[in-house]
JSON list of C-alpha atoms in Angstrom, two decimals:
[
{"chain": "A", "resi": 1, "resn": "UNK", "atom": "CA", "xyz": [-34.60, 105.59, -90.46]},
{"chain": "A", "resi": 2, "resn": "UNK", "atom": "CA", "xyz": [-32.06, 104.85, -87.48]},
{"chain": "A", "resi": 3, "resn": "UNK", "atom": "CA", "xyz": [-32.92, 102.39, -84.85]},
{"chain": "A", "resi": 4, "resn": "UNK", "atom": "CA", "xyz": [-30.87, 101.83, -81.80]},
{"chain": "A", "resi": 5, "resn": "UNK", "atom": "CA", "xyz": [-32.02, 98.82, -80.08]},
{"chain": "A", "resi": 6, "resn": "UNK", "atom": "CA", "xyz": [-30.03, 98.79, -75.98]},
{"chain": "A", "resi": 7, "resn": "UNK", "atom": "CA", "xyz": [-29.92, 95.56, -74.18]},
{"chain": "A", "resi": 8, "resn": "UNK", "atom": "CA", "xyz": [-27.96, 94.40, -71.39]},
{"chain": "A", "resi": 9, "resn": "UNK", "atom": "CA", "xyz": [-29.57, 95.67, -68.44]},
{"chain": "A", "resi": 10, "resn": "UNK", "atom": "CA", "xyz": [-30.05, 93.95, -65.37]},
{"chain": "A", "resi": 11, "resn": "UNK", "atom": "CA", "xyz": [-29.70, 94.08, -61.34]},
{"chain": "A", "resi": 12, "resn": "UNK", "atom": "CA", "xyz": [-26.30, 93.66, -60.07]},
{"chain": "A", "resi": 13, "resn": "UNK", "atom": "CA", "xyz": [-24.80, 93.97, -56.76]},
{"chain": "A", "resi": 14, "resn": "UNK", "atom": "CA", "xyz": [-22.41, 96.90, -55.66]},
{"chain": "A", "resi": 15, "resn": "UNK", "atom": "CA", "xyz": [-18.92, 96.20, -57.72]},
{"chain": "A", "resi": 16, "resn": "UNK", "atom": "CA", "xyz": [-20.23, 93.31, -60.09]},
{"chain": "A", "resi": 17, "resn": "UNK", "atom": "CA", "xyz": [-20.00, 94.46, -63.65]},
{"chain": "A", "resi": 18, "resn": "UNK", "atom": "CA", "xyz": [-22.09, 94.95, -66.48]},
{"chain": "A", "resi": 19, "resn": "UNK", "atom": "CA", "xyz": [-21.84, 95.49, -70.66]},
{"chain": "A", "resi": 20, "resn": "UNK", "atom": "CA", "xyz": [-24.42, 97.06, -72.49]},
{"chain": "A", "resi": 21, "resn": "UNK", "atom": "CA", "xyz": [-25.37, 96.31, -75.90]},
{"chain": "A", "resi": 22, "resn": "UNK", "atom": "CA", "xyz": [-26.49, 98.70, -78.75]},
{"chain": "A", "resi": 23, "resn": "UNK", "atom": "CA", "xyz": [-27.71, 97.27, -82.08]},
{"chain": "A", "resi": 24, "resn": "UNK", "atom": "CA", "xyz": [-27.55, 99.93, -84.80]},
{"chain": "A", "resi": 25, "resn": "UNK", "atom": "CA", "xyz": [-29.54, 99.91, -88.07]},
{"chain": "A", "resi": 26, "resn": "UNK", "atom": "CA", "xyz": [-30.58, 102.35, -90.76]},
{"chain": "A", "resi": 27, "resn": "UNK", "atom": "CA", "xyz": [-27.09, 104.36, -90.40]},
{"chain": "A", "resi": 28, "resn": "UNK", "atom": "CA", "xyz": [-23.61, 103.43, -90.56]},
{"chain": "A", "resi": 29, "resn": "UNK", "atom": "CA", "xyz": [-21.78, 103.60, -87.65]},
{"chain": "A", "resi": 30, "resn": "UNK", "atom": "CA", "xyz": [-18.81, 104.07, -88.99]},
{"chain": "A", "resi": 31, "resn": "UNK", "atom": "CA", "xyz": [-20.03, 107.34, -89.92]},
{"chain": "A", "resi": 32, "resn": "UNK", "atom": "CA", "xyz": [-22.02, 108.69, -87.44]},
{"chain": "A", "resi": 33, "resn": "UNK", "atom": "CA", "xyz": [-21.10, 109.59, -83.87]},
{"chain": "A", "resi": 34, "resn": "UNK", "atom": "CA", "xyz": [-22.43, 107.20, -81.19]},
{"chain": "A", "resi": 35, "resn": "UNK", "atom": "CA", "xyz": [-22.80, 107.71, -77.47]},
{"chain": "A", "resi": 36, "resn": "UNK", "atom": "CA", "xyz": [-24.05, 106.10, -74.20]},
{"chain": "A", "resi": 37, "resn": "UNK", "atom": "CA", "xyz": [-25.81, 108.05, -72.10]},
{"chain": "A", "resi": 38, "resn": "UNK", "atom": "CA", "xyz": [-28.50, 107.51, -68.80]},
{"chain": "A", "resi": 39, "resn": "UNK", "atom": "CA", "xyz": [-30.61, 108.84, -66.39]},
{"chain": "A", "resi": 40, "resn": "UNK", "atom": "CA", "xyz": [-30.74, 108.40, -62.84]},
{"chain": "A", "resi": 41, "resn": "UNK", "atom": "CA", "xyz": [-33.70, 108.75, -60.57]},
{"chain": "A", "resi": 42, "resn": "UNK", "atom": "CA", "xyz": [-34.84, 112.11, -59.91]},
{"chain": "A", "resi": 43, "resn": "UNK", "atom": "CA", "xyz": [-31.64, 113.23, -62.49]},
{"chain": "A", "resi": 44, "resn": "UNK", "atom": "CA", "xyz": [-31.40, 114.98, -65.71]},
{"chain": "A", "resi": 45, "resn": "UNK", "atom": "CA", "xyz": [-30.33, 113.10, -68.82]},
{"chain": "A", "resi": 46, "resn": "UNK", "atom": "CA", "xyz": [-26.78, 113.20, -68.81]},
{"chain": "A", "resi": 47, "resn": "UNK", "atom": "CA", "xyz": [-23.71, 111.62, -70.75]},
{"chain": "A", "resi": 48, "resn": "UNK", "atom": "CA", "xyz": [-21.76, 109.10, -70.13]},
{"chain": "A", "resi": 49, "resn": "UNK", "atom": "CA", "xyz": [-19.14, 108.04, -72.84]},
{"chain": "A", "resi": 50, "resn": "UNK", "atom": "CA", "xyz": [-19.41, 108.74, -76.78]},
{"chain": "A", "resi": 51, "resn": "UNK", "atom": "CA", "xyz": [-17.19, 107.19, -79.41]},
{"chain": "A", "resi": 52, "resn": "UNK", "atom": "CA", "xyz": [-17.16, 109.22, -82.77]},
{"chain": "A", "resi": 53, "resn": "UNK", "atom": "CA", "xyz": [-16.27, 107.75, -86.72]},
{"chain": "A", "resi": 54, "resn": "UNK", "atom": "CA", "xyz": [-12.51, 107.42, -86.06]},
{"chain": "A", "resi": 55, "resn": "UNK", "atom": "CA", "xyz": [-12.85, 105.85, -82.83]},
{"chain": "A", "resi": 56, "resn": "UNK", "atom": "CA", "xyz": [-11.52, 108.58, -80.87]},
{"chain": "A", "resi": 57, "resn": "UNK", "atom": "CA", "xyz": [-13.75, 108.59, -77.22]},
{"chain": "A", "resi": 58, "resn": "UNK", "atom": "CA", "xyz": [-14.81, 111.17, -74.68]},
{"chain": "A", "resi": 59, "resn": "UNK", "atom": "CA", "xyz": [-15.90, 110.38, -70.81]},
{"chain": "A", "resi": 60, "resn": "UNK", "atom": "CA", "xyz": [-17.61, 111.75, -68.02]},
{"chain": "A", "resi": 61, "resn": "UNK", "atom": "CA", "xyz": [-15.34, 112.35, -65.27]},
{"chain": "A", "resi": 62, "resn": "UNK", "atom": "CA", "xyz": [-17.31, 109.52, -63.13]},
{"chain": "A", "resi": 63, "resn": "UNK", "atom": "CA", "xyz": [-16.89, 107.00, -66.24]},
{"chain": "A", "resi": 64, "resn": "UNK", "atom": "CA", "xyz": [-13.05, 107.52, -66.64]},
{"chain": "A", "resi": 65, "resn": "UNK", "atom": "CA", "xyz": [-11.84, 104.53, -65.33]},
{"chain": "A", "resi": 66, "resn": "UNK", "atom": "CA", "xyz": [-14.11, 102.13, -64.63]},
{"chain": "A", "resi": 67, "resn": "UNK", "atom": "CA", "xyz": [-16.38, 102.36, -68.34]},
{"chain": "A", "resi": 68, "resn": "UNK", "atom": "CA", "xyz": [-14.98, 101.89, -71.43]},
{"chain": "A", "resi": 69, "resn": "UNK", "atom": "CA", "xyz": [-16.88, 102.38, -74.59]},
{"chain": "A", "resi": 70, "resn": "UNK", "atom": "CA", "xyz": [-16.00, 100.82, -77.77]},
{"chain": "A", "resi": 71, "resn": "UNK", "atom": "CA", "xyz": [-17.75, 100.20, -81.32]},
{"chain": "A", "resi": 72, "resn": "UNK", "atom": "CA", "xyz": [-17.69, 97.06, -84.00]},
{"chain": "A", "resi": 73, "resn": "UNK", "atom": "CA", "xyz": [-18.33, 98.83, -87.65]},
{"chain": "A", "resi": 74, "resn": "UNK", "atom": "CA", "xyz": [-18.63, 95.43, -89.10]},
{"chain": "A", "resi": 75, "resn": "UNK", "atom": "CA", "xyz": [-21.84, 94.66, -86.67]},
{"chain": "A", "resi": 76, "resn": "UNK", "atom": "CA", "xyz": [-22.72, 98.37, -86.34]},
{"chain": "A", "resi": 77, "resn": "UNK", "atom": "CA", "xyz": [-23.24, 97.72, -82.69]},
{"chain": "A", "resi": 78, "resn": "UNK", "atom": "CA", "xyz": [-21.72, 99.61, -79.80]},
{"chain": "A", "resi": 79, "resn": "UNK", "atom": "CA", "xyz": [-20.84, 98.28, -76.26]},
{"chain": "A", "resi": 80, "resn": "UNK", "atom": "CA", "xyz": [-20.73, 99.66, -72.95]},
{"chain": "A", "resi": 81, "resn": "UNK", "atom": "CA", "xyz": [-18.89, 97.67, -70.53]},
{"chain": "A", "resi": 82, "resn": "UNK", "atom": "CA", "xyz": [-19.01, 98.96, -66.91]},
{"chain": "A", "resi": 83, "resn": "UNK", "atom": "CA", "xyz": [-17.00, 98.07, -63.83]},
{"chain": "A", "resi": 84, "resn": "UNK", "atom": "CA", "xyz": [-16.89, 98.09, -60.15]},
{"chain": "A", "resi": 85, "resn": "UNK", "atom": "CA", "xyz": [-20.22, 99.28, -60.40]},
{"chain": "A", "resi": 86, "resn": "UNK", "atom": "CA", "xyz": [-21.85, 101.90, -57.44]},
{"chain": "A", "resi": 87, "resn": "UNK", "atom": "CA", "xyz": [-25.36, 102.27, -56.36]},
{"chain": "A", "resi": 88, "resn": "UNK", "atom": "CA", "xyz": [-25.23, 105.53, -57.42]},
{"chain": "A", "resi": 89, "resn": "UNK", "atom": "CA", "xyz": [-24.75, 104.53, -61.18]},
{"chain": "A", "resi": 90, "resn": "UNK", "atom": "CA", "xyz": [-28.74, 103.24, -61.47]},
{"chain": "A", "resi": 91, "resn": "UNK", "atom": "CA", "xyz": [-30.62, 104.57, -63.72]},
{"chain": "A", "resi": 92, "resn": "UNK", "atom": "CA", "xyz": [-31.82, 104.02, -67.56]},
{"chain": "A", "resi": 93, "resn": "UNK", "atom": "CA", "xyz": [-29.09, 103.68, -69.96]},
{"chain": "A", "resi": 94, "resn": "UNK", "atom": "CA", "xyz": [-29.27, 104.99, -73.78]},
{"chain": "A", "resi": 95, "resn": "UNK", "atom": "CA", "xyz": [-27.31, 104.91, -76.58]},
{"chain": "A", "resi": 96, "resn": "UNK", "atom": "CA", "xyz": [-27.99, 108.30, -79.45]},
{"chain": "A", "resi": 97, "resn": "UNK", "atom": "CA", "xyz": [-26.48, 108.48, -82.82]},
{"chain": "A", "resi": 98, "resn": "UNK", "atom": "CA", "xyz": [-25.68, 112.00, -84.15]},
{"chain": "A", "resi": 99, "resn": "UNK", "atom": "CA", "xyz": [-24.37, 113.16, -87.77]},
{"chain": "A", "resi": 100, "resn": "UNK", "atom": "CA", "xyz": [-21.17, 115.11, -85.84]},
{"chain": "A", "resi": 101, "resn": "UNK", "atom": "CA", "xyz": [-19.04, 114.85, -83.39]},
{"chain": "A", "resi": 102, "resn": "UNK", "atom": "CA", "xyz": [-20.24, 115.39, -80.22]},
{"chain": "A", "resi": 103, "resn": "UNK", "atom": "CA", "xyz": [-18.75, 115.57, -76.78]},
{"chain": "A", "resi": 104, "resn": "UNK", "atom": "CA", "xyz": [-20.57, 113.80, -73.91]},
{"chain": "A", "resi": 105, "resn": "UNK", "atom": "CA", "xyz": [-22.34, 116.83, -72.42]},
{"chain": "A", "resi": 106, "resn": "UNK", "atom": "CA", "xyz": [-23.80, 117.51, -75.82]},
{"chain": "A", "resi": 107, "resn": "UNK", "atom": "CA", "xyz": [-26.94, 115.82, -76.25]},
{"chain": "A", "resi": 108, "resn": "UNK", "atom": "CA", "xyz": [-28.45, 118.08, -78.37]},
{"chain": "A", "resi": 109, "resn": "UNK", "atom": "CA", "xyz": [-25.97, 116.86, -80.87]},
{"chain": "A", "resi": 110, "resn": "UNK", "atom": "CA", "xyz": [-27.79, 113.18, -80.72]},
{"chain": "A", "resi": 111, "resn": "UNK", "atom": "CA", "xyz": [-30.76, 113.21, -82.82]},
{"chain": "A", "resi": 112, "resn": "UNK", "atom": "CA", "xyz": [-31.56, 109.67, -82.45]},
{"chain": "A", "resi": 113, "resn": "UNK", "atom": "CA", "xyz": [-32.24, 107.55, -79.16]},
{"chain": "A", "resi": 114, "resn": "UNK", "atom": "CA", "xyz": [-32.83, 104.00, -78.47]},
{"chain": "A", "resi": 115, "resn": "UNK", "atom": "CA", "xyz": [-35.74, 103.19, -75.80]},
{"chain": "A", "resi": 116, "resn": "UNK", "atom": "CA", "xyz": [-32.94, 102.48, -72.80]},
{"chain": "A", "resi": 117, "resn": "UNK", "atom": "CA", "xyz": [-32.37, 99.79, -70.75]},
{"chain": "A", "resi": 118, "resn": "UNK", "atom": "CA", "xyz": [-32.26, 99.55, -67.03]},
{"chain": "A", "resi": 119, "resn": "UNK", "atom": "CA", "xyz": [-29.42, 98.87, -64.67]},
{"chain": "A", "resi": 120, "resn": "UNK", "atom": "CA", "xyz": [-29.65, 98.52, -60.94]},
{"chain": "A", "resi": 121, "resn": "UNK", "atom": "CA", "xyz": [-27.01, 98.50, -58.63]},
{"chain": "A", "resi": 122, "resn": "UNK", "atom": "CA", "xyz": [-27.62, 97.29, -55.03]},
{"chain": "A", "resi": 123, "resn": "UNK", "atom": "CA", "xyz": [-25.57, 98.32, -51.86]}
]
């Protein structure tokens, strides 16, 4: 049974930074495609970096530059790490595992979800 366990979260002011945590167990994640993904307030689900078994990554447009996901196989963790963050980017961050690759937008493709965690940016 997969587990994804996020931590990180917190409250942080308008351009402070933040990295996520995602703690993987039950799957490898070496083999399985691994994403980030959050909701905002009054928002729909919606993606925000994945990572797939050969490292190769896809963005959001708004996550280009200043997010960068990346994953350690030996820990089967995965890591967020977010900068020059906006008000705009609160919400509840998840990370999903899926058995294929999957692009951001595809969350359909990521059958299992961690609880979130919550990041608030202040103006």
């Amino acid at each position: 049974q997969v587990q994804l366990v996020e931590s990180g979260g917190g409250s942080v002011q308008a351009g402070e930074s933040l990295t996520l945590s995602c703690a993987i167990s039950g799957v490898s994640a070496n083999t399985y495609c691994i994403g980030w993904f959050r909701q905002r307030p009054g928002k729909e689900r919606e993606g925000v970096a994945v990572v797939d078994a050969d490292g190769n990554s896809d963005y959001a447009d708004y996550a280009k530059v200043r997010f960068s996901i990346s994953r350690d196989n030996n820990k089967n963790d995965l890591y967020l790490i977010m900068t020059g963050l906006k008000p705009e980017a609160t919400g509840t961050y998840f990370c999903a595992s899926g058995p294929f690759f999957a692009d951001h937008t595809s969350l359909s493709g990521f059958h299992d979800w961690g609880q979130g965690t919550q990041v608030t940016v202040a103006s």
